[in-house]
PDB file of C-alpha atoms and ligand atoms in Angstrom:
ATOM      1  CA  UNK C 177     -76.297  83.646-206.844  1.00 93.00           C
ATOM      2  CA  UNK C 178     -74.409  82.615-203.660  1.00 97.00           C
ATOM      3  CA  UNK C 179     -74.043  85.190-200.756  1.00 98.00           C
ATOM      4  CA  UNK C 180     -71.348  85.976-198.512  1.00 98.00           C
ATOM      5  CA  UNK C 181     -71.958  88.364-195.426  1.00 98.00           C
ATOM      6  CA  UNK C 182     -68.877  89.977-194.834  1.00 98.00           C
ATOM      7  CA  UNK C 183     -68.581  92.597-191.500  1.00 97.00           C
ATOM      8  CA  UNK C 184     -69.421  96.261-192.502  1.00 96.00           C
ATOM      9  CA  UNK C 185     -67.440  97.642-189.518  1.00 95.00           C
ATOM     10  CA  UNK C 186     -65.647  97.418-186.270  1.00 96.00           C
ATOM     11  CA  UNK C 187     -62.562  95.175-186.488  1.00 97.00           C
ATOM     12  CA  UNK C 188     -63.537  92.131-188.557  1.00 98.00           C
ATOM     13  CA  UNK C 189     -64.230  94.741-191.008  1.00 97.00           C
ATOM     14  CA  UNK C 190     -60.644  95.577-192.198  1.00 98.00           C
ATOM     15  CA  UNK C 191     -59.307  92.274-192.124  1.00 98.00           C
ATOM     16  CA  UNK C 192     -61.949  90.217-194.076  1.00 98.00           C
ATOM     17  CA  UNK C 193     -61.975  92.669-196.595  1.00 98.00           C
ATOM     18  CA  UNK C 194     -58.409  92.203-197.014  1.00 98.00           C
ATOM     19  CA  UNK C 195     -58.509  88.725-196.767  1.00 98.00           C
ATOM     20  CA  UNK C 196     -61.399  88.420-199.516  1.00 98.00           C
ATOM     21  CA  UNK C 197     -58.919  90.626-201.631  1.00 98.00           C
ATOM     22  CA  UNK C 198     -55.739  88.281-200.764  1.00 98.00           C
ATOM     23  CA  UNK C 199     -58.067  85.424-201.820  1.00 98.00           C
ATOM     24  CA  UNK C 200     -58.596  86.821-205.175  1.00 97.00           C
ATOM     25  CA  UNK C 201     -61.923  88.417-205.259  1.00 98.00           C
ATOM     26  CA  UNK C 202     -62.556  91.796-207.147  1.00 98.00           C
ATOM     27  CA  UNK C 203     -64.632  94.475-205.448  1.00 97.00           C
ATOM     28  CA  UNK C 204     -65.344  97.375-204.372  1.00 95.00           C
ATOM     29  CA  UNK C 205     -67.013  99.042-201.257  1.00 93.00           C
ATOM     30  CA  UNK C 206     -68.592 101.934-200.578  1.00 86.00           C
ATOM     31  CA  UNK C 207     -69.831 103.267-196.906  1.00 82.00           C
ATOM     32  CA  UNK C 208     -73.587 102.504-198.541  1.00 83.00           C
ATOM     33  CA  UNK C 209     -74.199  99.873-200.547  1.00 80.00           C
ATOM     34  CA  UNK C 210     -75.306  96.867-198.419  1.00 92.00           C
ATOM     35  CA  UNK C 211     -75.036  94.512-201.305  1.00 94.00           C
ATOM     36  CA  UNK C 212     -71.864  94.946-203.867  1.00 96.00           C
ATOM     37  CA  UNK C 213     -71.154  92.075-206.855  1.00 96.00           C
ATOM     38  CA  UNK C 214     -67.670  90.413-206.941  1.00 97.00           C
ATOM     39  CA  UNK C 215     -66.191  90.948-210.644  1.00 97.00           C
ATOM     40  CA  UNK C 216     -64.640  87.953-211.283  1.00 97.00           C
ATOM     41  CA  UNK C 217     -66.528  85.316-209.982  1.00 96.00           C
ATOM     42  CA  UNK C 218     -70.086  84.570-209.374  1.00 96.00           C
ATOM     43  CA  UNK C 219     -70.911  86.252-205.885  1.00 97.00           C
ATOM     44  CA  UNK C 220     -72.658  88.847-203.823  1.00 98.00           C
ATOM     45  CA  UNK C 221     -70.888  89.948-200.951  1.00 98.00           C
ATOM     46  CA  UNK C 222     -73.317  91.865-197.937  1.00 97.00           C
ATOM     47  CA  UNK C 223     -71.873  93.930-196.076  1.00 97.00           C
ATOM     48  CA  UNK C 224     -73.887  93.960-192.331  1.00 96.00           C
ATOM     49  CA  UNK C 225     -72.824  93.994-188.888  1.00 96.00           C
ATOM     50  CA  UNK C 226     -70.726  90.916-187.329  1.00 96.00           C
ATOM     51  CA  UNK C 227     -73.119  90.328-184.271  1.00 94.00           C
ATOM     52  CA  UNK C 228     -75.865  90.138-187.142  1.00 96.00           C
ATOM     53  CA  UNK C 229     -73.952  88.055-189.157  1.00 97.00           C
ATOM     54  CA  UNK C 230     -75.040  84.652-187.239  1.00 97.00           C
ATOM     55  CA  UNK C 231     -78.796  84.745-187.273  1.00 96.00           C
ATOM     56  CA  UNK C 232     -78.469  86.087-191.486  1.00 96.00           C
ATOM     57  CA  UNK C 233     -76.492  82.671-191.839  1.00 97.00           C
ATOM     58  CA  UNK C 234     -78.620  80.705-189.605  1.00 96.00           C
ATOM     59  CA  UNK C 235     -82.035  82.291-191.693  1.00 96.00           C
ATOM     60  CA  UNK C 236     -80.191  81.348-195.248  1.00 95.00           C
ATOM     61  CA  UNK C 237     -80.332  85.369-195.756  1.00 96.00           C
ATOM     62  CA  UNK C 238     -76.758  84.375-196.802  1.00 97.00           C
ATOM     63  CA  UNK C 239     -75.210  81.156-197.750  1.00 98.00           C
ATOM     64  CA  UNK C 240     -71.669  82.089-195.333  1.00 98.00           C
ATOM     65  CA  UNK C 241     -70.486  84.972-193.651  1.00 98.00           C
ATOM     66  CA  UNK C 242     -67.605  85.873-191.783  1.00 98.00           C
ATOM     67  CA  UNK C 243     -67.898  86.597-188.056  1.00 98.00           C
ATOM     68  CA  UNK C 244     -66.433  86.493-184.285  1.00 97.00           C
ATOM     69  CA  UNK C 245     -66.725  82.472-182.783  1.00 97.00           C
ATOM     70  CA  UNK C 246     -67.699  84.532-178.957  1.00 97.00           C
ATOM     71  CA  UNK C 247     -71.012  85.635-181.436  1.00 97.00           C
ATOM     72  CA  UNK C 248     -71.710  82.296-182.666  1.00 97.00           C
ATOM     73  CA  UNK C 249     -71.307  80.890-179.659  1.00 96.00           C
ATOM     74  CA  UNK C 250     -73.663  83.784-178.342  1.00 94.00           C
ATOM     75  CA  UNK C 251     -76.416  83.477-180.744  1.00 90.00           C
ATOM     76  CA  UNK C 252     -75.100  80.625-183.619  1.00 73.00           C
ATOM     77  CA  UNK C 253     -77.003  77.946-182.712  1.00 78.00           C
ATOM     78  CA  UNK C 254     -74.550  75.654-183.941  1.00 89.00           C
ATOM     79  CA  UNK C 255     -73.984  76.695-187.658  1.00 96.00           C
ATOM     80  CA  UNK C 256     -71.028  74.611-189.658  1.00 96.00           C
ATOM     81  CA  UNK C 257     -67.483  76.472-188.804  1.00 97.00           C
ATOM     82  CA  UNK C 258     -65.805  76.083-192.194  1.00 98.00           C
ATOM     83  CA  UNK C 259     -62.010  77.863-191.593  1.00 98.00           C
ATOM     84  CA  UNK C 260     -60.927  79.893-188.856  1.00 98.00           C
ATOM     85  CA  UNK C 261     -59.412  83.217-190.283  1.00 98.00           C
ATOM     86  CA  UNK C 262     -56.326  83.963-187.868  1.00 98.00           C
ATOM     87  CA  UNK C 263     -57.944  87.645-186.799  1.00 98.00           C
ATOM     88  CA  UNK C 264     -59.534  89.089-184.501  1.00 98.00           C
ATOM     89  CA  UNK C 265     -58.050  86.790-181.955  1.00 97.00           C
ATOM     90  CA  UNK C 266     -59.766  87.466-178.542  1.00 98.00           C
ATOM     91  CA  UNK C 267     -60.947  85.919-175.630  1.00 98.00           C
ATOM     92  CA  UNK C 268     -64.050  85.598-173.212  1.00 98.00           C
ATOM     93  CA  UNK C 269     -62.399  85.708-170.002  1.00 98.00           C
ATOM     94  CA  UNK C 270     -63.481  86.575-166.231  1.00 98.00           C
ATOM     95  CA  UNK C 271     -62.429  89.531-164.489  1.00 98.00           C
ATOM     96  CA  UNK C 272     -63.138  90.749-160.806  1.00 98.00           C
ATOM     97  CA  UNK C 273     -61.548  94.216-159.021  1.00 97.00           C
ATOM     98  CA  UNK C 274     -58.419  94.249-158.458  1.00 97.00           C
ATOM     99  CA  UNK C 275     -59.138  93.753-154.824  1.00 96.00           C
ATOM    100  CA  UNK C 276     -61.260  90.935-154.692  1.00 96.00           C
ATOM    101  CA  UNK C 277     -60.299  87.621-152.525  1.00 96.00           C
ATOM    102  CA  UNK C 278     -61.344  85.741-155.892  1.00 97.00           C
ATOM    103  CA  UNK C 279     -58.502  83.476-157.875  1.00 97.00           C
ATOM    104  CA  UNK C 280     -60.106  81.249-159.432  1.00 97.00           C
ATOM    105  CA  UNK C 281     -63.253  80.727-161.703  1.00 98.00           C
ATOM    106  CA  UNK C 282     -64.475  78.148-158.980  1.00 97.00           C
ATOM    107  CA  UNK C 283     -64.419  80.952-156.979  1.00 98.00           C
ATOM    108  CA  UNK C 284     -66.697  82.417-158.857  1.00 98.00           C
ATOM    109  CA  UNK C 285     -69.694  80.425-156.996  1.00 98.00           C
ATOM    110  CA  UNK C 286     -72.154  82.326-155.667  1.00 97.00           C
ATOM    111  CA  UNK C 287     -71.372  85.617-157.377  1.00 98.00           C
ATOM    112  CA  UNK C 288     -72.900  87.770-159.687  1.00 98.00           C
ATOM    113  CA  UNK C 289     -71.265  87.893-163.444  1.00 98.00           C
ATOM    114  CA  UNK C 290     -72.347  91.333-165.524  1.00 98.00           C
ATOM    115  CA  UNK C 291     -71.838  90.155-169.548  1.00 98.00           C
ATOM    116  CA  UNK C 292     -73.114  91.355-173.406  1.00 97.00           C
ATOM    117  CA  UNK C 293     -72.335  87.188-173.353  1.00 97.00           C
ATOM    118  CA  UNK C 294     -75.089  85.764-170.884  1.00 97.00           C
ATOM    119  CA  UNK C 295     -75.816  82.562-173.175  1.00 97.00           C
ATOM    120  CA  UNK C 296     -71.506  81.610-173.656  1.00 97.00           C
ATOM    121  CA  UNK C 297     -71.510  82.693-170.196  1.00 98.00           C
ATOM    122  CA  UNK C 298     -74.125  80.695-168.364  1.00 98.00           C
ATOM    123  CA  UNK C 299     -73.447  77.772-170.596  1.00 97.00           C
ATOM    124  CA  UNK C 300     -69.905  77.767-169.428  1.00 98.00           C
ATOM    125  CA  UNK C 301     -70.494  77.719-165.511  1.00 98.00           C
ATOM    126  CA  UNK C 302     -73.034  75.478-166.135  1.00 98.00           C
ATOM    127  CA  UNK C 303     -71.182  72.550-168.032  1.00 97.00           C
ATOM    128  CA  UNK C 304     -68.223  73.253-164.776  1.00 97.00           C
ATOM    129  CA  UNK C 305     -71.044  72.736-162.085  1.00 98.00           C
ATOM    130  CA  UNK C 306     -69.840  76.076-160.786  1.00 98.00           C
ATOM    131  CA  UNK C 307     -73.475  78.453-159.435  1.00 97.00           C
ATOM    132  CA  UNK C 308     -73.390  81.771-160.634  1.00 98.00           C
ATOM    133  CA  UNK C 309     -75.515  84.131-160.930  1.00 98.00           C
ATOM    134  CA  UNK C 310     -75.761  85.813-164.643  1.00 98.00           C
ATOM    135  CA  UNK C 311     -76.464  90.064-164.973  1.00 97.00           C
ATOM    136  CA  UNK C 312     -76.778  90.416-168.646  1.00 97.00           C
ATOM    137  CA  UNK C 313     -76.090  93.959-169.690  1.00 96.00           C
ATOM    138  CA  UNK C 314     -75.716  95.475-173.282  1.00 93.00           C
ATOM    139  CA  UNK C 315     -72.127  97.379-173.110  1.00 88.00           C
ATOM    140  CA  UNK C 316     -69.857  98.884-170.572  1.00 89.00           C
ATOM    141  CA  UNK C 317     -69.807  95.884-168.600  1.00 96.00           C
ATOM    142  CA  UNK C 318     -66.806  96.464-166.452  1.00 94.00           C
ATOM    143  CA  UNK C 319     -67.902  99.189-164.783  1.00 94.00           C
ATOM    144  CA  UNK C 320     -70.736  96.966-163.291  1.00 96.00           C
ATOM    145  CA  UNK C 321     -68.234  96.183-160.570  1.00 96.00           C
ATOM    146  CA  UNK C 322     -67.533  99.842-159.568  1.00 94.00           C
ATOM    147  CA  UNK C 323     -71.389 100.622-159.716  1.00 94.00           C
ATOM    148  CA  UNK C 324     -72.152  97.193-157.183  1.00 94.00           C
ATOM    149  CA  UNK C 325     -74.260  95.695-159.801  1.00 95.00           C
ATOM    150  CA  UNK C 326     -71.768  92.161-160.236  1.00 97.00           C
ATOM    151  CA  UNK C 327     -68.929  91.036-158.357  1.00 97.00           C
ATOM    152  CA  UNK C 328     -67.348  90.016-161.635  1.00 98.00           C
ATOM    153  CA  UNK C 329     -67.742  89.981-164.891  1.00 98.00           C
ATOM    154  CA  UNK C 330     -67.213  88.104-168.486  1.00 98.00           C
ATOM    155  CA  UNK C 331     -65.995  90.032-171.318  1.00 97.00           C
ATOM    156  CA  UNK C 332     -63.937  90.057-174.609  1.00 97.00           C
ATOM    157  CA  UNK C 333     -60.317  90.923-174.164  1.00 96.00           C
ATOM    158  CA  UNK C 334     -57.327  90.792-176.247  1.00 94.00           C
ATOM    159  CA  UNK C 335     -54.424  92.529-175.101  1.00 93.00           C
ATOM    160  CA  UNK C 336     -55.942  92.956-171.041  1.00 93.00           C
ATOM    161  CA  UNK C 337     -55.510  96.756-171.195  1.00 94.00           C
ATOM    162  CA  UNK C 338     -59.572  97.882-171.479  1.00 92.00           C
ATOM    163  CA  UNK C 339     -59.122  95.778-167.784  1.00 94.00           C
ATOM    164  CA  UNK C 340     -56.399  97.325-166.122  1.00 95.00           C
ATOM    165  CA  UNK C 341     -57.825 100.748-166.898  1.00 94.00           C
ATOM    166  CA  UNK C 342     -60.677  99.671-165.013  1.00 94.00           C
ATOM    167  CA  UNK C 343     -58.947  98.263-162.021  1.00 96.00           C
ATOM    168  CA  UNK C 344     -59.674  94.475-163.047  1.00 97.00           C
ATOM    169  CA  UNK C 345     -57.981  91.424-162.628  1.00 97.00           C
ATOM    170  CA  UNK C 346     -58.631  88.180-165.511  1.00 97.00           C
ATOM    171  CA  UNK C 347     -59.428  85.350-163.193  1.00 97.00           C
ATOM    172  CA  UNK C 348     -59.399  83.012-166.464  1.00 97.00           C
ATOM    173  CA  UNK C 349     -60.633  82.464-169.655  1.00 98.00           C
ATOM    174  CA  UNK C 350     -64.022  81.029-170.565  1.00 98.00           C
ATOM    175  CA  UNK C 351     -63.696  81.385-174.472  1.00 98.00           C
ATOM    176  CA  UNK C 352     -61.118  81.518-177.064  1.00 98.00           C
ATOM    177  CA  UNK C 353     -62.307  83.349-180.203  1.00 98.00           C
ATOM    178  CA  UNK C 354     -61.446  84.184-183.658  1.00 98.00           C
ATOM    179  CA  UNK C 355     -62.888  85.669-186.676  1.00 98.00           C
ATOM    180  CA  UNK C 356     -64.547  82.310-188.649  1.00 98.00           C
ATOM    181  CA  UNK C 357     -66.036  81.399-192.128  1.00 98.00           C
ATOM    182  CA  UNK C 358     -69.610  79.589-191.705  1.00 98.00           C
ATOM    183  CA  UNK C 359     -72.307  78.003-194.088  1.00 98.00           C
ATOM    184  CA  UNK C 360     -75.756  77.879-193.568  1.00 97.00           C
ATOM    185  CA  UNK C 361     -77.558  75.166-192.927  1.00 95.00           C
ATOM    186  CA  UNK C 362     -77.215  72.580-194.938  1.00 94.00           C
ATOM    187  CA  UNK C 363     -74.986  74.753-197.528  1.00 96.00           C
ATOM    188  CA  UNK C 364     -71.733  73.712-195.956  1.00 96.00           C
ATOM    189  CA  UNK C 365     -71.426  71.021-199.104  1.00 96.00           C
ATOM    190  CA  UNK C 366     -72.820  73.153-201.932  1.00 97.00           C
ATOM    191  CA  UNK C 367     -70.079  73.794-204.254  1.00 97.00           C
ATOM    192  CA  UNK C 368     -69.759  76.531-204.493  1.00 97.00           C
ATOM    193  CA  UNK C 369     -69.516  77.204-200.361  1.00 98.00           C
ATOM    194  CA  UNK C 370     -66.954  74.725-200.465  1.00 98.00           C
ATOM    195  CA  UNK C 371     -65.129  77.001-203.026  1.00 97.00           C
ATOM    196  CA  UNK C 372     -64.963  79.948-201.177  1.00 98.00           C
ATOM    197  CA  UNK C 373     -63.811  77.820-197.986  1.00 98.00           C
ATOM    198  CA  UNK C 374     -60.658  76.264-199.905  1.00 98.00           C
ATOM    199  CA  UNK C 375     -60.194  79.938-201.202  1.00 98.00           C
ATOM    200  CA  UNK C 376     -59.643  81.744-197.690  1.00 98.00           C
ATOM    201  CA  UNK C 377     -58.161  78.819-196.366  1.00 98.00           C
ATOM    202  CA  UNK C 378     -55.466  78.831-199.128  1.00 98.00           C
ATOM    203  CA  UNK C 379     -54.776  82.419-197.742  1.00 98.00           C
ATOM    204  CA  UNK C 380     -54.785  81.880-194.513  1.00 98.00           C
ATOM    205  CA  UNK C 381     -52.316  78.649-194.201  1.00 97.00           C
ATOM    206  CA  UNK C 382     -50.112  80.735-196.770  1.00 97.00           C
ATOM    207  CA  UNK C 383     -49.761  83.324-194.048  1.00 97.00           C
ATOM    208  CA  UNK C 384     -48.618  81.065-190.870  1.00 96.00           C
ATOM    209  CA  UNK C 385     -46.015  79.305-194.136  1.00 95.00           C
ATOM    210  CA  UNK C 386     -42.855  80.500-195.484  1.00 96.00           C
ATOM    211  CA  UNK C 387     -41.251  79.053-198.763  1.00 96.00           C
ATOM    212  CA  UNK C 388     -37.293  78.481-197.518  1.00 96.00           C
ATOM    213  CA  UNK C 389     -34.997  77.923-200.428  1.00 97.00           C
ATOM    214  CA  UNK C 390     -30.853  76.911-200.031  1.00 97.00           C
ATOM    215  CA  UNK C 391     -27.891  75.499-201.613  1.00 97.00           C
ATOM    216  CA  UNK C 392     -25.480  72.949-199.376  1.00 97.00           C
ATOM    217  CA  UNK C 393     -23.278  70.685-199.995  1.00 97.00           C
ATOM    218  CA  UNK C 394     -24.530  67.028-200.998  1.00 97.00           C
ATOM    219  CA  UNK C 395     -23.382  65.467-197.807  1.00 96.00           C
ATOM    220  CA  UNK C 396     -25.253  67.975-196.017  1.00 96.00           C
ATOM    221  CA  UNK C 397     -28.573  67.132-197.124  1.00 94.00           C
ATOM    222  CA  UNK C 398     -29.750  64.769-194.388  1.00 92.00           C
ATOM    223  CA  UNK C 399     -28.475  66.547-191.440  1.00 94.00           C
ATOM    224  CA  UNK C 400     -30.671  70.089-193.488  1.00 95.00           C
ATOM    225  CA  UNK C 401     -33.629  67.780-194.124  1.00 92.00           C
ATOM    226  CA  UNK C 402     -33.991  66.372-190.642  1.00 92.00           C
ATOM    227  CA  UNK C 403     -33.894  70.203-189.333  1.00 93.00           C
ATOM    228  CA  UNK C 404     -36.971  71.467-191.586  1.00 90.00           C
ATOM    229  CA  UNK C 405     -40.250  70.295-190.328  1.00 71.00           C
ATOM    230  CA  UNK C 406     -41.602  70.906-193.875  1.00 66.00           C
ATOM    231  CA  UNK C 407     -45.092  70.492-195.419  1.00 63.00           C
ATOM    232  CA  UNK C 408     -43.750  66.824-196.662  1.00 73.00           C
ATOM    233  CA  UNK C 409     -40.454  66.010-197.599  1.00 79.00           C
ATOM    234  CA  UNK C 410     -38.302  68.589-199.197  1.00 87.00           C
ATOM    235  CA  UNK C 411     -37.539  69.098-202.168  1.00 91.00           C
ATOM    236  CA  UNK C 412     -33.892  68.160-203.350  1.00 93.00           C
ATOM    237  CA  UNK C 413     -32.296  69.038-206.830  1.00 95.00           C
ATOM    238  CA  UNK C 414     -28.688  68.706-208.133  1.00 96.00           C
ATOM    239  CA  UNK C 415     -27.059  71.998-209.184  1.00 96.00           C
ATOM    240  CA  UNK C 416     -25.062  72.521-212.199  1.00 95.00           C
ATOM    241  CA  UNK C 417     -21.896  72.541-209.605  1.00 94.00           C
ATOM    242  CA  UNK C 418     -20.760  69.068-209.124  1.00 95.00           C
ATOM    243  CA  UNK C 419     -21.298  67.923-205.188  1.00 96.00           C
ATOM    244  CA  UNK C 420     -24.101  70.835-204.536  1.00 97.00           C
ATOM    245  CA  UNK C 421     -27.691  70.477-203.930  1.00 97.00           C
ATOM    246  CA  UNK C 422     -30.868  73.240-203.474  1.00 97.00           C
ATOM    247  CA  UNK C 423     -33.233  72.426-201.101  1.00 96.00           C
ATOM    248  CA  UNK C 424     -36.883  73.765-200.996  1.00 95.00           C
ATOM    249  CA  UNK C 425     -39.500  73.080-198.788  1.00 94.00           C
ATOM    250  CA  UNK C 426     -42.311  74.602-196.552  1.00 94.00           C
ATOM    251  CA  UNK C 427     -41.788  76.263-193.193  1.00 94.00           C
ATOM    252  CA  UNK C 428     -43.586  77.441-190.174  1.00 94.00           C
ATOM    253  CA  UNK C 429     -42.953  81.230-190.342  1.00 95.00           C
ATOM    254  CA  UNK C 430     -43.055  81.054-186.526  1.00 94.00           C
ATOM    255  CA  UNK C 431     -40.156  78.626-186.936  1.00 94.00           C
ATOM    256  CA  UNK C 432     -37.930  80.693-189.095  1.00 95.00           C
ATOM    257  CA  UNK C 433     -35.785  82.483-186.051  1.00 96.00           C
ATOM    258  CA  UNK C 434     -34.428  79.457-184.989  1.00 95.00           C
ATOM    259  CA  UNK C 435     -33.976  77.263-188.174  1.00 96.00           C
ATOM    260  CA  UNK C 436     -31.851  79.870-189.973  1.00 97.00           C
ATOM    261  CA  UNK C 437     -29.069  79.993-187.711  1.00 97.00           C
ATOM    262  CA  UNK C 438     -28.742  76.502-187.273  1.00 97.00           C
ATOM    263  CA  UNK C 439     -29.543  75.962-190.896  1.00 97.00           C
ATOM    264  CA  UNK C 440     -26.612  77.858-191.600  1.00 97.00           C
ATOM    265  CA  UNK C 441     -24.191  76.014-188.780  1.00 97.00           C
ATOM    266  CA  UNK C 442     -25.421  72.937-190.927  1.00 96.00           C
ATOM    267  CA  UNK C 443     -23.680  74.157-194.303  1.00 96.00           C
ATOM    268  CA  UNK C 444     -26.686  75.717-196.005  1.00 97.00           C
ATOM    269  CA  UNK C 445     -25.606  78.642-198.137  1.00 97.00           C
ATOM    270  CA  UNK C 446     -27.517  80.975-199.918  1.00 97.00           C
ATOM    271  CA  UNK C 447     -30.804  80.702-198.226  1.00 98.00           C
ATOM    272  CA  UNK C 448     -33.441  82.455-199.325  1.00 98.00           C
ATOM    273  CA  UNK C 449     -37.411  82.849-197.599  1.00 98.00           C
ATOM    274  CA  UNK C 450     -40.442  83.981-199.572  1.00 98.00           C
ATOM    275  CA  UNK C 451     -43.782  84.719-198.634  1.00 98.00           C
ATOM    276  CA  UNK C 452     -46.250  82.117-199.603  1.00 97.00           C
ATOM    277  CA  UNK C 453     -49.761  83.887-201.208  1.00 97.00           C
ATOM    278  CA  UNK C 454     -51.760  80.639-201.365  1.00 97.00           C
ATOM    279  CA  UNK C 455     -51.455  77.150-199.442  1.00 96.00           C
ATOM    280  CA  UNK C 456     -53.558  74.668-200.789  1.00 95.00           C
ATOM    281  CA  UNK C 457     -52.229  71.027-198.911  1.00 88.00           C
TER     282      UNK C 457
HETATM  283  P1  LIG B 609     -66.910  94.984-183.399  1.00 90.72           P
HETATM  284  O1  LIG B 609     -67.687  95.153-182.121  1.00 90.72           O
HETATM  285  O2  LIG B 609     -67.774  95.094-184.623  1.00 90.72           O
HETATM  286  O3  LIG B 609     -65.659  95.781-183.452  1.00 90.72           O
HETATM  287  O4  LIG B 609     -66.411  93.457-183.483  1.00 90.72           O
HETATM  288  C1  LIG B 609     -66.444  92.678-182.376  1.00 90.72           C
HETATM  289  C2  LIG B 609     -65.871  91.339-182.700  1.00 90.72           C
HETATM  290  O5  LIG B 609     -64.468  91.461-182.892  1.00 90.72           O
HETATM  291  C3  LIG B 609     -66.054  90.451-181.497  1.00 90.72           C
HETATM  292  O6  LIG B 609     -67.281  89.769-181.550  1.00 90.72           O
HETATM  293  C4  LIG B 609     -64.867  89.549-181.572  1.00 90.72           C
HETATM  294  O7  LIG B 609     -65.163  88.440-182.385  1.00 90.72           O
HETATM  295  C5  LIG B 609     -63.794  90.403-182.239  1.00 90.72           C
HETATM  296  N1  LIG B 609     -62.805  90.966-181.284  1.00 90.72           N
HETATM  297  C6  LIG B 609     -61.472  90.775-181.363  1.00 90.72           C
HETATM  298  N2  LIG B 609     -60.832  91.366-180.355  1.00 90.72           N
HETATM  299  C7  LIG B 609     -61.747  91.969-179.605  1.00 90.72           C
HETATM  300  C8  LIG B 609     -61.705  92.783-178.414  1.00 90.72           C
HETATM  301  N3  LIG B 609     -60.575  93.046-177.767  1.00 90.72           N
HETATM  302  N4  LIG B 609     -62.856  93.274-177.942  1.00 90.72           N
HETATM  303  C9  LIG B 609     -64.008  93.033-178.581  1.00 90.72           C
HETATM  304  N5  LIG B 609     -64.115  92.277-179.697  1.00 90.72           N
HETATM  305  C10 LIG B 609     -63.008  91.745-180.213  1.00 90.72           C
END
């Protein structure tokens, strides 16, 4: 039976149970059960914690799971990445008080840098030929500053609020991260780890896509094609109305606020958008 380790709690939780859902998978969980069995297809999801997530992968305890990149980068050891998931986006970033001299990361030479990320973190300033000197600490890093125990210090951030609280200042970013799908060792082919990677991926290139439908006039068709930057080329069929086309194709959702308006300025009528559930290239 293949494995999945899927986060138990904290924020991947949520989303990768929602994700497993959107992907088609039928299960349930309960606040106990470490191990629950999908209902429709052949597979044991395990529920454990993120940051344990890599080394269960790495020791074939599970044939994938679903964790942060900042934790494989941390403690990985250079598993296969199969799809980044689109959630919990973050970054490891550098931060010193708000009323330190420092600007820069190069700036950072010579200091002392308090992280739960000493490996990311000493690999980074190593690899930029920049000497620092690495504190590692378990949790509330950023008050290392305030107690003199770092004159900076590398942490995950997403929206930069947790700093400002804490009088800090992001001198720059050492890490981007999101939640990711990894094999095993050597599973990263087996079938049926490819199966569940085409599965979430599906999902998650549906969500960034938008199906755009519309009607125009036949002589509008090129200058409408040449504004959609679809999957491939659209999709063009004759209506029953003599001279009138529909158009279909694929769309960047992030796209849509400017392509309606001048989709519409272009003689498209009747446009519709729809949410695509799977993506599959
Ligand atoms: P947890 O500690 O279980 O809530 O999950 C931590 C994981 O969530 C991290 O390893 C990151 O991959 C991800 N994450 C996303 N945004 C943040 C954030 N602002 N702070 C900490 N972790 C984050």
């Amino acid at each position: 039976m293949t494995t999945l380790a899927v986060p138990n709690k904290g924020r991947l939780k949520e989303p990768s149970i929602r994700l497993l859902r959107d992907a088609g998978l039928d299960f349930e969980v309960t606040d106990r059960a470490l191990s629950v069995s999908v209902r429709n297809v052949e597979l044991e999801l395990m529920f454990v914690r993120t940051d344990d997530i890599p080394e269960l992968v790495h020791d074939g305890a599970a044939d994938a799971g679903i964790t942060g990149i900042d934790l494989l980068e941390e403690h990985g050891d250079g598993l296969p990445r199969l799809v980044e998931l689109g959630y919990g986006r973050c970054r490891l970033a550098a931060a010193v008080p708000n009323v330190s001299p420092i600007a820069t990361l190069e700036d950072l030479t010579g200091c002392r840098i308090a992280t739960a990320h000493p490996r990311t973190t000493e690999a980074y300033f190593r690899r930029a030929g920049i000497d620092v000197h690495v504190v590692s600490l378990r949790g509330s890093v950023e008050v290392a500053p305030k107690i003199g125990v770092a004159d900076a210090i590398v942490d995950l951030v997403s929206t930069g609020s947790t700093l400002r609280v804490n009088g800090l200042r992001e001198v720059g970013t050492i890490l981007e991260s999101q939640a990711v799908l990894v094999a095993a060792p050597g599973a990263a082919d087996r079938v049926e780890v490819r199966r569940i990677a085409t599965a979430l991926r599906a999902v998650v290139d549906g969500r960034t896509k938008r199906y755009l439908l519309l009607n125009a006039p036949t002589e509008a068709t090129e200058r409408i094609a040449s504004l959609i930057p679809g999957l491939e080329a659209p999709t063009v069929v004759p209506l029953a109305e003599e001279g009138w086309v529909a158009i279909h194709s694929v769309v960047d959702a992030a796209e849509l606020w400017a392509l309606l308006p001048r989709l519409e300025e272009a003689g498209g009528k009747g446009i519709l958008v729809s949410p695509i559930e799977r993506l599959v290239p």
